[in-house]
Coordinates of C-alpha atoms and ligand atoms in Angstrom, one line a residue:
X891 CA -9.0 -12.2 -37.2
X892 CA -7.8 -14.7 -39.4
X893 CA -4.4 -13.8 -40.9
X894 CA -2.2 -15.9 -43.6
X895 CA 0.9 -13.9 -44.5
X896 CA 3.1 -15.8 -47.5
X897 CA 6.5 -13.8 -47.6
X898 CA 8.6 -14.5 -50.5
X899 CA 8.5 -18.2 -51.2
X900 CA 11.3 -19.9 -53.1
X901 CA 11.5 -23.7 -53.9
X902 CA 13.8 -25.3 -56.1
X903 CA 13.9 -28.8 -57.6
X904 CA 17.1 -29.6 -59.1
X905 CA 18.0 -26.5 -61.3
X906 CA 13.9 -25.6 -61.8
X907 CA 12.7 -22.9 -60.1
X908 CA 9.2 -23.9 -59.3
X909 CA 8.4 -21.2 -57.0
X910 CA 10.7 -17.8 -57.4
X911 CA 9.4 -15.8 -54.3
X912 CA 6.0 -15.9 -53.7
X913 CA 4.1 -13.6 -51.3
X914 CA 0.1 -12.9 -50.8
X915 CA -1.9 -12.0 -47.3
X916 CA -4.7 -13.1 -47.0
X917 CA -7.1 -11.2 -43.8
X918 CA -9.9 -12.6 -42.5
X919 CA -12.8 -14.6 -44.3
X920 CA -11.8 -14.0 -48.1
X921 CA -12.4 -16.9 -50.3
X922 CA -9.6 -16.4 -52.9
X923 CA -9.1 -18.4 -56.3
X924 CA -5.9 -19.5 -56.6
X925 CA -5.3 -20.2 -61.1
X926 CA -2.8 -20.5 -63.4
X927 CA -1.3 -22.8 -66.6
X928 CA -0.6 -26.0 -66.0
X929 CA 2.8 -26.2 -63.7
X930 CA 2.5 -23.0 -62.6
X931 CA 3.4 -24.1 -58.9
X932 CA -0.1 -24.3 -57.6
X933 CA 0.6 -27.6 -56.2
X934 CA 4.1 -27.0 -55.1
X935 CA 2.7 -23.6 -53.0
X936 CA 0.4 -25.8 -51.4
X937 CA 2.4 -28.5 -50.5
X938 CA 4.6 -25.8 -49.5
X939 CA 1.8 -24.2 -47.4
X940 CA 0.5 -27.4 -45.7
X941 CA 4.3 -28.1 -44.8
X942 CA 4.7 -31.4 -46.7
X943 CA 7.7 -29.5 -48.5
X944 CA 9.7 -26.9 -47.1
X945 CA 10.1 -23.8 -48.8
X946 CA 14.2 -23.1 -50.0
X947 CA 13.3 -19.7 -48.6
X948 CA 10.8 -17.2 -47.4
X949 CA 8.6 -17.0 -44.4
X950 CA 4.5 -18.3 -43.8
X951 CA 2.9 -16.8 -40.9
X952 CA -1.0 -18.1 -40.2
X953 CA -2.4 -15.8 -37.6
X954 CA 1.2 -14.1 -36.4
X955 CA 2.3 -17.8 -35.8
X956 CA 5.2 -19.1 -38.0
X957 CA 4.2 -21.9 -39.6
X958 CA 7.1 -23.0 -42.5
X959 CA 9.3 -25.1 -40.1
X960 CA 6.4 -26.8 -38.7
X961 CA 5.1 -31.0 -39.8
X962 CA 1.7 -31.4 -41.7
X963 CA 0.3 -32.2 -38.0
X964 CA 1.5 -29.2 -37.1
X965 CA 0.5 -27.0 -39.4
X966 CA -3.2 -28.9 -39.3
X967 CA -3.4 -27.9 -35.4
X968 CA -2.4 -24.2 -36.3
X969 CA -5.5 -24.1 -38.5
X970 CA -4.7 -24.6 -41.7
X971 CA -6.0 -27.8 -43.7
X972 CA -6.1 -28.9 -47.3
X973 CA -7.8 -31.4 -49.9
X974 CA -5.4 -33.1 -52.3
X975 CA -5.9 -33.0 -55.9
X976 CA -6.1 -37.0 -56.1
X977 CA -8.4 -37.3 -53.3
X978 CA -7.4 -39.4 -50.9
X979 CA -9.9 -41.7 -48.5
X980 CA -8.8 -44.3 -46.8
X981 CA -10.8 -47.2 -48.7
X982 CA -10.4 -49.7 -45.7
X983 CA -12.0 -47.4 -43.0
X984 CA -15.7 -47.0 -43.7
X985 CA -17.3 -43.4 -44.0
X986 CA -18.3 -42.2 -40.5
X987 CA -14.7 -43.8 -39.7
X988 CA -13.0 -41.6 -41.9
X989 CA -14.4 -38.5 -40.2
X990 CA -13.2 -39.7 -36.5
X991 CA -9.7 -39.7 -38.0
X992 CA -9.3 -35.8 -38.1
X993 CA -10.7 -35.1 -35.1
X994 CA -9.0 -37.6 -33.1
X995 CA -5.7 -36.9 -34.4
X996 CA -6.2 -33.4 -33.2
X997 CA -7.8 -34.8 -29.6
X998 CA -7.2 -38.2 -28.8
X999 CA -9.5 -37.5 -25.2
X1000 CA -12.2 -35.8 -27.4
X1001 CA -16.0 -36.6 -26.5
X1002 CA -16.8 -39.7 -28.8
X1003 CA -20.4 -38.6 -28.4
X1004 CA -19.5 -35.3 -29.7
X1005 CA -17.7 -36.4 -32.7
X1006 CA -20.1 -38.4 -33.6
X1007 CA -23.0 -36.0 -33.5
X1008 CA -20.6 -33.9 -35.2
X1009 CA -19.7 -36.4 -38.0
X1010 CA -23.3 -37.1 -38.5
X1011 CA -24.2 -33.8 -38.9
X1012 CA -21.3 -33.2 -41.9
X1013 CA -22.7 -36.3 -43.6
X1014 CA -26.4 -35.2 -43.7
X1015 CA -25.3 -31.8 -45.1
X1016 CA -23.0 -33.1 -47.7
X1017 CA -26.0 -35.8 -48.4
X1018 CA -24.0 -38.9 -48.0
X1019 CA -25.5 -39.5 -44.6
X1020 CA -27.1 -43.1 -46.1
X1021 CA -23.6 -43.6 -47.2
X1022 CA -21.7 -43.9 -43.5
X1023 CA -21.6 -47.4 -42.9
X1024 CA -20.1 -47.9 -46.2
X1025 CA -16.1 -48.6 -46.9
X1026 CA -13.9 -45.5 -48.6
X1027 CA -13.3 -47.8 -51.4
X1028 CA -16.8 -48.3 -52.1
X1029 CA -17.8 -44.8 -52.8
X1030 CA -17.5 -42.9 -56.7
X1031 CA -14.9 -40.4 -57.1
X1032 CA -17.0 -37.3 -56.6
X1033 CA -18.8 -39.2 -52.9
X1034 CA -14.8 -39.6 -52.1
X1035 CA -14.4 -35.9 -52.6
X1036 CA -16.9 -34.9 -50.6
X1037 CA -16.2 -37.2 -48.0
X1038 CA -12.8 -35.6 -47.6
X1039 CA -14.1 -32.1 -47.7
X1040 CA -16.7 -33.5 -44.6
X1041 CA -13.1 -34.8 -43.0
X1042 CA -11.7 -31.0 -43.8
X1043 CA -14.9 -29.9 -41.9
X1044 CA -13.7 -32.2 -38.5
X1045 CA -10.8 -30.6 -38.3
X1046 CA -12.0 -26.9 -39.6
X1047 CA -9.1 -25.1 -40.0
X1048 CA -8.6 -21.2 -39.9
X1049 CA -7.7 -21.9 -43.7
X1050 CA -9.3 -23.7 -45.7
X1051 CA -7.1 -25.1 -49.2
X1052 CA -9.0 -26.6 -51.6
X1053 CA -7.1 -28.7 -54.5
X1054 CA -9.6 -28.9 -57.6
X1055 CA -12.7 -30.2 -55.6
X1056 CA -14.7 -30.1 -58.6
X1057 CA -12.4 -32.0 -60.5
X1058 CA -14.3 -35.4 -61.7
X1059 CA -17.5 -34.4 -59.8
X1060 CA -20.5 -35.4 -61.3
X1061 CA -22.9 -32.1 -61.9
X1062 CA -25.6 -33.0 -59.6
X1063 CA -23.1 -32.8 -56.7
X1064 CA -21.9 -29.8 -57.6
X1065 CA -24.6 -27.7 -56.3
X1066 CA -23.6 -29.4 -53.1
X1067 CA -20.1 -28.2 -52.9
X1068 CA -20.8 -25.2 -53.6
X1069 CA -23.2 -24.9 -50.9
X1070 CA -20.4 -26.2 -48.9
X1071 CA -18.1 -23.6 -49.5
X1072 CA -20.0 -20.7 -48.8
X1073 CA -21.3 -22.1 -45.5
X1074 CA -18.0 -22.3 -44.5
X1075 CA -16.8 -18.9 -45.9
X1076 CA -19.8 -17.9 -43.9
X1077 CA -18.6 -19.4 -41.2
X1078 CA -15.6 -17.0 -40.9
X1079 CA -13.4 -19.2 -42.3
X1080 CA -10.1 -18.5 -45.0
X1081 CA -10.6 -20.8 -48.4
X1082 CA -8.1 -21.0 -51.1
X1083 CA -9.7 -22.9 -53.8
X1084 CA -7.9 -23.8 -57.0
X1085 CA -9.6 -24.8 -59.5
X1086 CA -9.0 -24.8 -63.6
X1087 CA -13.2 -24.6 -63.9
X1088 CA -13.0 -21.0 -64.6
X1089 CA -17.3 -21.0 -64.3
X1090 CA -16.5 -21.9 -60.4
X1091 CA -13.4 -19.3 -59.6
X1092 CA -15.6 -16.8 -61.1
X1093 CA -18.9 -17.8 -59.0
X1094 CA -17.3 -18.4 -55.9
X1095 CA -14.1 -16.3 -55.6
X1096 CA -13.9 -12.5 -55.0
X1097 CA -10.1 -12.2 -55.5
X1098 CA -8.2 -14.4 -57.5
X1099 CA -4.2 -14.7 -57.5
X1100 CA -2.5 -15.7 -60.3
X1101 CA 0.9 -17.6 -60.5
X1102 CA 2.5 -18.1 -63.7
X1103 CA 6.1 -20.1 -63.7
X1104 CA 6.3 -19.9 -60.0
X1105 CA 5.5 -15.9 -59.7
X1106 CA 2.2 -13.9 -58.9
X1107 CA 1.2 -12.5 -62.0
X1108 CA -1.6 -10.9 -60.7
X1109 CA -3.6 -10.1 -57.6
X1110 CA -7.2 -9.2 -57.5
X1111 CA -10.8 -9.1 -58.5
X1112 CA -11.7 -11.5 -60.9
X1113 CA -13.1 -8.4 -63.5
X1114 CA -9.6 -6.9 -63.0
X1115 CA -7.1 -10.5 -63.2
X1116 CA -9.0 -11.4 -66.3
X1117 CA -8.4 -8.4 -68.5
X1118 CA -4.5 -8.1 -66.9
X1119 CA -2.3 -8.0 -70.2
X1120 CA 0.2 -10.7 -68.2
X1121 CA -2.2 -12.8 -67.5
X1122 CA -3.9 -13.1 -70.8
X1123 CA -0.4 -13.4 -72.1
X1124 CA -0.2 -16.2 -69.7
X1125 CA -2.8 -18.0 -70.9
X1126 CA -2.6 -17.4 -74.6
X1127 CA 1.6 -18.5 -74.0
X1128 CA 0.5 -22.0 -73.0
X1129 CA -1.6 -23.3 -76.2
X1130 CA -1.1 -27.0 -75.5
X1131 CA -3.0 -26.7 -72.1
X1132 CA -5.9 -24.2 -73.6
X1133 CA -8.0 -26.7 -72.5
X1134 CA -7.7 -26.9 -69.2
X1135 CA -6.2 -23.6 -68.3
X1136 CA -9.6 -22.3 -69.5
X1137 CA -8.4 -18.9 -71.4
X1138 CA -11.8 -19.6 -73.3
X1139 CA -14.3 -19.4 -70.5
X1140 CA -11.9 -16.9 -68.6
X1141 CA -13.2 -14.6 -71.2
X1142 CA -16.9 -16.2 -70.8
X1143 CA -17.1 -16.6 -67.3
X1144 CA -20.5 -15.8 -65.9
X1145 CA -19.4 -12.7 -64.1
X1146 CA -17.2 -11.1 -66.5
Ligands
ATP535 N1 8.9 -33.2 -56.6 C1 9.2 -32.6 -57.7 N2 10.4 -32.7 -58.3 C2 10.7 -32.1 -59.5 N3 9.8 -31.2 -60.1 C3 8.6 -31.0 -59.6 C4 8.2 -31.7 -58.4 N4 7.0 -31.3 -58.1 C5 6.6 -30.4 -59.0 N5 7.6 -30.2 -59.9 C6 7.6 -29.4 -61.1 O1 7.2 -28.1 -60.6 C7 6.4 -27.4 -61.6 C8 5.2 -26.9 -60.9 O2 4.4 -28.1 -60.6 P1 3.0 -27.9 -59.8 O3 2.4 -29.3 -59.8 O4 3.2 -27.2 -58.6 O5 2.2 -27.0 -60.8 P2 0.6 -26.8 -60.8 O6 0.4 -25.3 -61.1 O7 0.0 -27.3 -59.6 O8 0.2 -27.6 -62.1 P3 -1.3 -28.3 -62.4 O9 -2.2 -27.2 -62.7 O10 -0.9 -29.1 -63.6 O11 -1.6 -29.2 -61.2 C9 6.2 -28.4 -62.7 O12 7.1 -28.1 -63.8 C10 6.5 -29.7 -62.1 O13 7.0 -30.6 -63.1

């Protein structure tokens, strides 16, 4: 079964205290919503998780493996893979190119034929199949998004980290993001999404973690976390951001 165990992770930049010991488990295919204010330390956990930055403390294990000391690479062949927040495609490859690049940095000897058929496959589900022989640079911000969840896909990770995928996505491919989430949660597989469209954490998640000024504030089902004192507190402490934190449709969220 699919384990991610986040013991007590501290980070520090300069005298700021971005993360002040953060710990969650996460066992086998949850698909948890990861929220909080603006510069709560979403990001920072992330980068933290992914092992871009290494943690000042504390200990990550992904499937009884150890995974803090490890590269990005690393921690991609372990099984755990990410979308960035500011998508990122690479604008000089074309479409189907950008899919190789996953799963040839994981197998540079890996069937061609395979990856392709693969690769084709993603595309036609995430309906940008008439899209493949076109350059990164060429596509709208939400086709970019969803190319890089189809280059997620090539490398299918254990876990699954999902930096706002909704964010700048037009509504009509909405539908199809969500689609691709639960296949993959179906699929058996770990997702962390964060997310400040409260409509889609409520929807999609069945647990959410909260962090607040680089602590979990709360850890639970979505009913529970939203009436938490702390975390309406957190929410309601952070007036400049009300509009993105979304303390409003926390309280109108389909599900509540
Ligand atoms: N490289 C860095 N150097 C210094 N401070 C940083 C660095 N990265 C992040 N921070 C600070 O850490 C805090 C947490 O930032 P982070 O981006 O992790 O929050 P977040 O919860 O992802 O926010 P948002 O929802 O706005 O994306 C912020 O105060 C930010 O300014």
């Amino acid at each position: 079964m699919i384990t991610l165990d986040v013991r007590d992770i501290r980070k520090k930049f300069g005298n700021h205290q971005v993360l002040k010991g953060v710990s969650f488990r996460i066992d086998g295919p949850e698909l948890v919503g990861l929220i909080g204010p603006n510069g709560a330390g979403k990001t920072t956990l992330t980068n933290v998780l992914d092992g871009a930055i290494k943690p000042d403390g504390g200990v990550i294990r992904l499937n009884d493996r150890r995974i803090d000391p490890l590269h990005p690479y690393e921690v991609a062949r372990a099984g755990l893979g990410r979308t960035f927040q500011v998508t990122r495609a690479f604008r000089r490859m074309t479409v189907l190119e950008n899919l190789y690049v996953p799963a040839l940095a994981m197998d540079r000897h890996a069937n061609r034929r395979l990856v392709d058929e693969k690769a084709n496959e993603i595309l036609a589900f995430l309906t940008i199949d008439h899209l493949r022989n076109e350059y990164g640079r060429a596509l709208s911000g939400g086709q970019q998004k969803l190319l890089e969840l189809g280059r997620l896909l090539m490398l299918d990770p254990d876990v699954y980290i999902l930096d706002e995928p909704f964010a700048g996505v037009h509504p009509s491919l909405m539908a199809t993001i969500y689609k691709w989430i639960e296949r993959v949660n179906g699929q058996g597989k770990a997702i962390i999404l964060i997310s400040h469209q409260m409509e889609s954490i409520f929807t999609l998640c069945r647990r959410l973690l909260v962090l607040n000024f680089g602590d979990v504030i709360a850890d639970g089902p979505p009913q529970v976390v939203k009436n938490d004192p702390e975390v309406i507190k957190a929410y309601l402490g952070n007036e400049e951001d009300m509009s993105g934190t979304g303390l409003v449709t926390l309280k109108e969220a389909p599900h509540a």
